[in-house]
mmCIF file of C-alpha atoms in Angstrom:
data_model
loop_
_atom_site.group_PDB
_atom_site.id
_atom_site.type_symbol
_atom_site.label_atom_id
_atom_site.label_comp_id
_atom_site.label_asym_id
_atom_site.label_seq_id
_atom_site.Cartn_x
_atom_site.Cartn_y
_atom_site.Cartn_z
ATOM 1 C CA MET A 27 120.973 104.755 24.475
ATOM 2 C CA THR A 28 119.491 101.686 22.854
ATOM 3 C CA PRO A 29 121.521 99.450 20.547
ATOM 4 C CA ARG A 30 119.394 100.595 17.617
ATOM 5 C CA GLN A 31 120.023 104.271 18.385
ATOM 6 C CA PHE A 32 123.755 103.595 18.615
ATOM 7 C CA ALA A 33 123.694 101.687 15.326
ATOM 8 C CA ASN A 34 121.833 104.563 13.642
ATOM 9 C CA ILE A 35 124.333 107.118 14.939
ATOM 10 C CA GLN A 36 127.246 104.947 13.850
ATOM 11 C CA ALA A 37 125.727 104.436 10.389
ATOM 12 C CA GLY A 38 125.220 108.189 10.042
ATOM 13 C CA TRP A 39 128.782 108.894 11.161
ATOM 14 C CA ASN A 40 130.171 106.363 8.671
ATOM 15 C CA ALA A 41 128.010 107.720 5.840
ATOM 16 C CA ASN A 42 129.196 111.263 6.585
ATOM 17 C CA LEU A 43 132.845 110.180 6.606
ATOM 18 C CA GLU A 44 132.388 108.297 3.332
ATOM 19 C CA MET A 45 130.711 111.332 1.752
ATOM 20 C CA GLN A 46 133.601 113.591 2.807
ATOM 21 C CA THR A 47 136.136 111.144 1.363
ATOM 22 C CA LYS A 48 134.275 110.876 -1.935
ATOM 23 C CA THR A 49 133.970 114.666 -2.144
ATOM 24 C CA SER A 50 137.704 115.006 -1.673
ATOM 25 C CA TRP A 51 138.411 112.469 -4.409
ATOM 26 C CA GLU A 52 135.914 114.163 -6.746
ATOM 27 C CA GLN A 53 137.820 117.426 -6.262
ATOM 28 C CA ILE A 54 141.058 115.634 -7.136
ATOM 29 C CA ARG A 55 139.436 114.198 -10.256
ATOM 30 C CA THR A 56 138.315 117.672 -11.336
ATOM 31 C CA LEU A 57 141.821 119.067 -10.897
ATOM 32 C CA TYR A 58 143.357 116.090 -12.683
ATOM 33 C CA ASP A 59 140.931 116.542 -15.570
ATOM 34 C CA ALA A 60 141.780 120.246 -15.878
ATOM 35 C CA ILE A 61 145.504 119.515 -15.877
ATOM 36 C CA ILE A 62 145.525 116.506 -18.227
ATOM 37 C CA ARG A 63 142.849 117.573 -20.762
ATOM 38 C CA PRO A 64 145.142 119.812 -22.901
ATOM 39 C CA HIS A 65 147.543 116.888 -23.342
ATOM 40 C CA LEU A 66 144.983 114.300 -24.459
ATOM 41 C CA LYS A 67 144.614 113.312 -28.098
ATOM 42 C CA SER A 68 140.919 112.579 -27.621
ATOM 43 C CA LYS A 69 139.484 115.575 -25.798
ATOM 44 C CA ASN A 70 135.900 114.312 -25.784
ATOM 45 C CA LYS A 71 136.362 111.915 -22.857
ATOM 46 C CA SER A 72 134.585 112.765 -19.630
ATOM 47 C CA ALA A 73 136.393 113.142 -16.328
ATOM 48 C CA LYS A 74 134.808 109.880 -15.148
ATOM 49 C CA GLU A 75 136.287 108.060 -18.134
ATOM 50 C CA ILE A 76 139.730 109.549 -17.551
ATOM 51 C CA LEU A 77 139.885 108.779 -13.836
ATOM 52 C CA PRO A 78 137.174 106.280 -12.838
ATOM 53 C CA PHE A 79 136.388 105.515 -9.216
ATOM 54 C CA PRO A 80 134.793 102.325 -7.859
ATOM 55 C CA TRP A 81 131.686 104.163 -6.696
ATOM 56 C CA ASP A 82 130.917 105.620 -10.139
ATOM 57 C CA LYS A 83 129.063 102.434 -11.064
ATOM 58 C CA ASP A 84 127.084 102.517 -7.825
ATOM 59 C CA ASN A 85 126.422 106.255 -7.967
ATOM 60 C CA GLU A 86 123.039 105.853 -9.640
ATOM 61 C CA LEU A 87 120.082 106.427 -7.363
ATOM 62 C CA LYS A 88 119.162 103.185 -5.682
ATOM 63 C CA ASN A 89 115.486 102.644 -5.079
ATOM 64 C CA LEU A 90 114.095 100.282 -2.523
ATOM 65 C CA ALA A 91 113.178 97.257 -4.566
ATOM 66 C CA ASP A 92 111.720 93.867 -3.952
ATOM 67 C CA GLU A 93 113.399 90.584 -4.882
ATOM 68 C CA ASN A 94 112.457 91.022 -8.566
ATOM 69 C CA GLY A 95 114.055 94.464 -8.756
ATOM 70 C CA GLU A 96 110.712 96.249 -9.018
ATOM 71 C CA GLU A 97 110.223 99.508 -7.123
ATOM 72 C CA LEU A 98 108.184 99.318 -3.946
ATOM 73 C CA THR A 99 105.260 101.599 -3.246
ATOM 74 C CA TYR A 100 105.165 103.811 -0.169
ATOM 75 C CA GLU A 101 102.799 101.408 1.573
ATOM 76 C CA GLU A 102 105.062 98.428 0.854
ATOM 77 C CA MET A 103 108.089 100.308 2.221
ATOM 78 C CA GLU A 104 106.109 101.321 5.310
ATOM 79 C CA ASP A 105 105.047 97.696 5.896
ATOM 80 C CA ARG A 106 108.652 96.570 5.564
ATOM 81 C CA TRP A 107 109.797 99.065 8.225
ATOM 82 C CA VAL A 108 106.964 98.118 10.580
ATOM 83 C CA LYS A 109 108.124 94.487 10.340
ATOM 84 C CA ILE A 110 111.747 95.503 10.988
ATOM 85 C CA ASP A 111 110.705 97.553 14.034
ATOM 86 C CA ALA A 112 108.687 94.593 15.326
ATOM 87 C CA MET A 113 111.732 92.316 14.946
ATOM 88 C CA ASP A 114 113.853 94.762 16.984
ATOM 89 C CA ARG A 115 111.301 94.812 19.786
ATOM 90 C CA VAL A 116 111.165 91.027 19.893
ATOM 91 C CA SER A 117 114.947 90.574 19.888
ATOM 92 C CA ILE A 118 115.566 93.337 22.468
ATOM 93 C CA GLY A 119 112.665 92.870 24.791
#
């Protein structure tokens, strides 16, 4: 197994574990919302406002962007990955 393959597997494993943890906390938030909502004076708050999590701010879809924050086209993303692959070959081989 190459170092890059190992890194990809590890990144996938970590992402899966993080997703499972967030799912569990989202379930807790839903239960908490159902339990606490009848006792709130202001019943128009969302569950995210009642029990916010750190990842709520980062939950928006993140697009690959350049330094100016502008979205990259498919060709620009492909060029970026070709350069990254070339760097791996140079550093490994």
